[in-house]
Short mmCIF file of C-alpha atoms in Angstrom, two decimals:
data_model
loop_
_atom_site.label_atom_id
_atom_site.label_comp_id
_atom_site.label_asym_id
_atom_site.label_seq_id
_atom_site.Cartn_x
_atom_site.Cartn_y
_atom_site.Cartn_z
CA MET K 1 -0.05 -0.33 -0.07
CA LYS K 2 3.07 2.46 0.69
CA ASN K 3 4.62 1.99 -2.45
CA LEU K 4 1.36 2.62 -4.76
CA ARG K 5 0.15 5.90 -2.45
CA ILE K 6 3.91 7.04 -3.35
CA ALA K 7 3.03 6.25 -7.14
CA ILE K 8 -0.10 8.01 -6.79
CA ALA K 9 1.39 10.98 -4.86
CA THR K 10 4.10 11.06 -7.84
CA LEU K 11 1.76 11.01 -10.75
CA MET K 12 -0.68 13.84 -8.96
CA SER K 13 2.84 15.52 -9.34
CA VAL K 14 3.07 15.46 -13.07
CA ILE K 15 -0.13 16.34 -13.41
CA PHE K 16 -0.35 19.72 -11.63
CA LEU K 17 3.85 20.25 -12.78
CA ASN K 18 2.80 19.97 -16.50
CA VAL K 19 -0.96 21.38 -17.62
CA ASN K 20 -1.08 22.68 -20.81
CA ALA K 21 -2.71 23.42 -23.96
CA ASN K 22 -2.80 20.24 -25.52
CA ALA K 23 -3.71 18.49 -22.05
CA ASP K 24 -6.66 16.87 -21.16
CA ILE K 25 -7.86 15.75 -17.73
CA GLY K 26 -10.42 12.90 -17.64
CA ILE K 27 -12.61 10.68 -15.21
CA GLY K 28 -14.76 7.60 -16.58
CA PHE K 29 -16.00 4.17 -16.06
CA ALA K 30 -15.28 1.00 -17.48
CA GLY K 31 -16.23 -2.32 -17.48
CA SER K 32 -14.74 -5.68 -17.56
CA PHE K 33 -14.81 -9.37 -18.20
CA ILE K 34 -12.22 -10.60 -15.79
CA ASN K 35 -10.65 -14.01 -15.08
CA VAL K 36 -8.92 -15.16 -11.78
CA GLU K 37 -6.57 -17.99 -12.05
CA ALA K 38 -4.70 -18.97 -8.57
CA SER K 39 -2.63 -22.06 -8.15
CA GLY K 40 -1.14 -22.84 -4.40
CA SER K 41 -0.09 -24.55 -1.86
CA GLU K 42 -0.62 -26.29 1.94
CA SER K 43 2.09 -27.21 3.45
CA SER K 44 1.30 -28.68 7.52
CA ASP K 45 3.90 -28.80 9.97
CA THR K 46 2.16 -31.89 11.65
CA THR K 47 4.10 -33.57 14.53
CA GLY K 48 1.21 -34.19 16.59
CA SER K 49 -2.02 -34.74 13.85
CA GLU K 50 -1.67 -37.34 11.06
CA THR K 51 -3.02 -35.79 7.89
CA ASP K 52 -4.17 -36.69 4.95
CA SER K 53 -1.41 -35.69 2.64
CA SER K 54 1.81 -32.91 3.96
CA VAL K 55 1.30 -30.55 1.22
CA ASN K 56 -1.91 -30.28 -0.80
CA SER K 57 -1.92 -28.60 -4.28
CA ALA K 58 -4.81 -26.94 -6.38
CA THR K 59 -5.10 -24.63 -9.18
CA VAL K 60 -8.51 -22.45 -9.26
CA ASP K 61 -9.89 -20.20 -11.33
CA ASN K 62 -13.62 -17.88 -11.43
CA GLU K 63 -14.46 -15.33 -14.23
CA ALA K 64 -16.66 -12.22 -13.28
CA PHE K 65 -18.30 -8.77 -14.34
CA ILE K 66 -16.53 -5.54 -12.56
CA GLY K 67 -17.33 -1.97 -12.89
CA SER K 68 -14.52 0.27 -12.51
CA ILE K 69 -13.95 4.45 -11.88
CA PHE K 70 -10.67 6.24 -13.39
CA ALA K 71 -8.70 9.37 -13.81
CA GLU K 72 -5.99 10.31 -16.13
CA TYR K 73 -4.07 12.80 -17.84
CA ARG K 74 -4.19 13.50 -22.05
CA MET K 75 -1.02 15.02 -23.04
CA ASP K 76 -0.70 15.61 -26.33
CA ASN K 77 -3.14 12.14 -27.33
CA SER K 78 -0.06 10.43 -27.23
CA PHE K 79 0.53 9.53 -23.64
CA THR K 80 -1.84 8.84 -20.47
CA ILE K 81 -1.31 8.32 -17.26
CA GLY K 82 -3.83 7.62 -14.22
CA TYR K 83 -5.50 5.87 -12.02
CA GLU K 84 -7.96 3.03 -11.70
CA HIS K 85 -10.29 1.54 -8.90
CA THR K 86 -12.41 -1.27 -8.81
CA PRO K 87 -14.94 -1.68 -5.58
CA GLY K 88 -16.85 -5.01 -4.68
CA GLN K 89 -15.72 -8.61 -4.21
CA ALA K 90 -14.34 -11.22 -6.97
CA ASP K 91 -13.86 -15.17 -5.33
CA VAL K 92 -11.18 -16.73 -6.73
CA SER K 93 -12.84 -20.24 -7.50
CA ASP K 94 -16.50 -20.81 -8.28
CA LYS K 95 -16.18 -23.12 -5.26
CA PHE K 96 -15.23 -24.34 -1.74
CA LYS K 97 -12.17 -26.88 -1.89
CA THR K 98 -12.26 -29.35 0.77
CA ARG K 99 -9.84 -30.94 2.86
CA THR K 100 -10.72 -33.82 5.98
CA ASP K 101 -7.74 -33.88 8.48
CA THR K 102 -7.13 -36.96 11.64
CA GLU K 103 -6.52 -34.60 14.57
CA THR K 104 -4.61 -36.80 17.25
CA SER K 105 -3.29 -34.21 19.35
CA VAL K 106 -4.37 -31.39 21.30
CA THR K 107 -2.59 -28.71 23.61
CA ASP K 108 -3.34 -29.12 27.03
CA ASP K 109 -5.22 -32.36 26.38
CA ASP K 110 -3.93 -35.84 27.98
CA THR K 111 -5.80 -37.77 25.74
CA THR K 112 -5.42 -39.62 22.46
CA ASN K 113 -8.02 -38.26 19.79
CA GLU K 114 -9.69 -39.37 16.36
CA ASP K 115 -10.97 -36.16 15.65
CA SER K 116 -11.82 -35.80 12.23
CA ARG K 117 -12.12 -32.20 10.75
CA GLU K 118 -12.71 -31.05 7.29
CA PHE K 119 -11.89 -27.91 5.99
CA LYS K 120 -13.70 -25.83 3.35
CA ALA K 121 -11.58 -23.16 1.99
CA ASN K 122 -12.17 -20.41 -1.28
CA ALA K 123 -10.61 -16.58 -1.49
CA GLU K 124 -12.04 -13.24 -2.75
CA ILE K 125 -10.06 -10.54 -4.32
CA GLU K 126 -10.77 -6.72 -3.26
CA ASN K 127 -9.95 -3.34 -3.82
CA TYR K 128 -8.22 -3.43 -6.97
CA ASP K 129 -6.04 -0.34 -7.65
CA ILE K 130 -4.33 0.32 -10.64
CA ILE K 131 -1.95 2.97 -11.29
CA TYR K 132 -0.32 2.89 -14.98
CA ALA K 133 0.85 4.81 -17.92
CA GLU K 134 -0.50 4.67 -21.86
CA TYR K 135 1.13 5.14 -25.18
CA ASN K 136 -0.75 5.40 -28.71
CA VAL K 137 2.49 3.56 -30.44
CA TYR K 138 -0.11 3.29 -33.57
CA ASN K 139 -3.45 4.82 -35.29
CA ASN K 140 -4.79 5.08 -32.07
CA ILE K 141 -3.76 1.69 -30.89
CA TYR K 142 -2.17 1.89 -27.54
CA LEU K 143 0.43 -0.20 -24.97
CA ARG K 144 -0.27 -0.11 -21.41
CA ALA K 145 1.81 -0.40 -17.97
CA GLY K 146 1.28 0.09 -14.85
CA LEU K 147 1.37 -0.52 -11.08
CA ALA K 148 -1.26 -2.54 -9.14
CA GLN K 149 -2.42 -3.58 -5.17
CA ILE K 150 -4.68 -6.17 -4.32
CA ASP K 151 -6.44 -7.66 -1.38
CA VAL K 152 -6.83 -11.03 -0.80
CA ASN K 153 -9.27 -12.47 2.17
CA THR K 154 -9.10 -15.76 3.09
CA LEU K 155 -12.35 -17.80 3.28
CA GLU K 156 -11.76 -20.98 5.11
CA THR K 157 -14.22 -22.72 7.29
CA ALA K 158 -12.25 -24.59 9.71
CA SER K 159 -13.72 -26.99 12.02
CA SER K 160 -12.65 -27.86 15.67
CA ASN K 161 -9.31 -25.54 16.18
CA GLY K 162 -7.68 -25.94 12.84
CA GLY K 163 -6.21 -23.03 12.61
CA SER K 164 -7.09 -19.43 9.99
CA TYR K 165 -5.32 -17.46 7.94
CA GLY K 166 -5.56 -14.16 8.11
CA ASN K 167 -5.65 -11.45 4.79
CA ALA K 168 -2.99 -10.37 2.76
CA SER K 169 -2.38 -7.03 0.13
CA LEU K 170 -0.33 -8.59 -2.51
CA ASP K 171 1.28 -6.12 -5.31
CA GLY K 172 1.69 -6.68 -9.15
CA PHE K 173 2.32 -5.13 -12.40
CA ASN K 174 -0.02 -4.32 -15.02
CA TYR K 175 0.27 -4.45 -18.69
CA GLY K 176 -2.11 -4.55 -21.56
CA ILE K 177 -2.71 -3.54 -25.14
CA GLY K 178 -5.71 -1.36 -26.86
CA TYR K 179 -7.20 1.11 -29.47
CA LYS K 180 -8.78 3.88 -28.08
CA ASN K 181 -11.62 6.68 -30.38
CA GLY K 182 -12.77 9.88 -28.56
CA GLY K 183 -13.46 9.02 -25.16
CA PHE K 184 -14.23 5.59 -25.81
CA LYS K 185 -11.52 2.57 -24.81
CA LEU K 186 -11.41 -1.31 -25.91
CA SER K 187 -8.22 -2.95 -24.26
CA TYR K 188 -6.65 -6.49 -23.27
CA GLU K 189 -5.20 -6.28 -19.97
CA ALA K 190 -3.60 -8.66 -17.52
CA THR K 191 -1.62 -8.22 -14.13
CA ASP K 192 0.89 -10.56 -13.32
CA PHE K 193 0.66 -10.57 -8.48
CA ASP K 194 3.75 -11.71 -6.33
CA SER K 195 3.53 -14.77 -4.53
CA LEU K 196 1.08 -14.54 -1.66
CA SER K 197 2.94 -16.64 1.45
CA LEU K 198 0.29 -16.63 4.96
CA THR K 199 0.58 -18.40 8.30
CA SER K 200 -2.44 -20.57 10.47
CA THR K 201 -2.68 -18.90 13.52
CA GLY K 202 -5.25 -20.42 16.39
CA ASN K 203 -4.30 -24.09 15.46
CA SER K 204 -5.38 -26.98 18.31
CA VAL K 205 -1.34 -28.09 18.89
CA ALA K 206 0.25 -24.55 19.60
CA ALA K 207 3.49 -25.85 18.33
CA GLU K 208 2.06 -26.89 14.55
CA THR K 209 1.13 -24.13 11.95
CA ASN K 210 -0.19 -24.95 8.42
CA LYS K 211 1.56 -22.20 5.62
CA ILE K 212 0.32 -21.61 2.69
CA SER K 213 1.86 -20.30 -0.64
CA ALA K 214 0.04 -18.96 -4.25
CA ASP K 215 0.17 -17.39 -7.25
CA LEU K 216 -2.16 -15.35 -7.87
CA ASP K 217 -3.24 -13.54 -11.50
CA THR K 218 -5.76 -12.05 -13.68
CA TRP K 219 -6.62 -10.75 -17.57
CA ALA K 220 -9.30 -8.97 -18.15
CA LEU K 221 -11.26 -7.17 -21.89
CA LYS K 222 -12.50 -3.67 -20.75
CA LEU K 223 -14.70 -1.78 -22.27
CA SER K 224 -13.87 2.14 -21.13
CA TYR K 225 -15.60 5.85 -21.94
CA GLY K 226 -13.63 8.83 -20.01
CA LEU K 227 -14.99 13.09 -20.17
CA TYR K 228 -12.39 15.07 -20.96
CA PHE K 229 -11.49 18.67 -20.06
#
């Protein structure tokens, strides 16, 4: 979040320092068909319990329609810098992933347990922000590059005291190609995010934790319209 705030502040400085007669400030909205892809694994530190597997891996994806708002600064109709915000949430997968563990030990419990525990897990993304630059390369066709950030909320449901994960923010690189005509733009964009790494808390055996690592990427087809002043 700190890096994105610095980038936004830099963007505003550039705009205010370079306003000229051949430049336009615009605000607008966009609609996108977005595909969210994630692959990851969970590893267990389970000296006091037995699981179906010490490492569980999965690859998931989901598709959704989302809307965003943006503000940008066009210079000589060839170079554009801007900021885009997408409110709302989208699920990473269209269904929960399920795992069953057998718990054989609990902290502060002297008895041996044989409790079967079912875990259900999913994740959602929200607060998708991008600061970007676009450059016309040929006949209103432009290339786009930017810095992105997104919040990832884990939605696991654990029975017993199987532990839980927190949420995280990920940085990423946004890039794409598009065509503009007046206030309209049609584009294809992709975003590669940094790897996600989380450690569980609240496990039934205090000395044990689970860890997840995941890679998250998106691509989108976008239609946008802006008003320029």
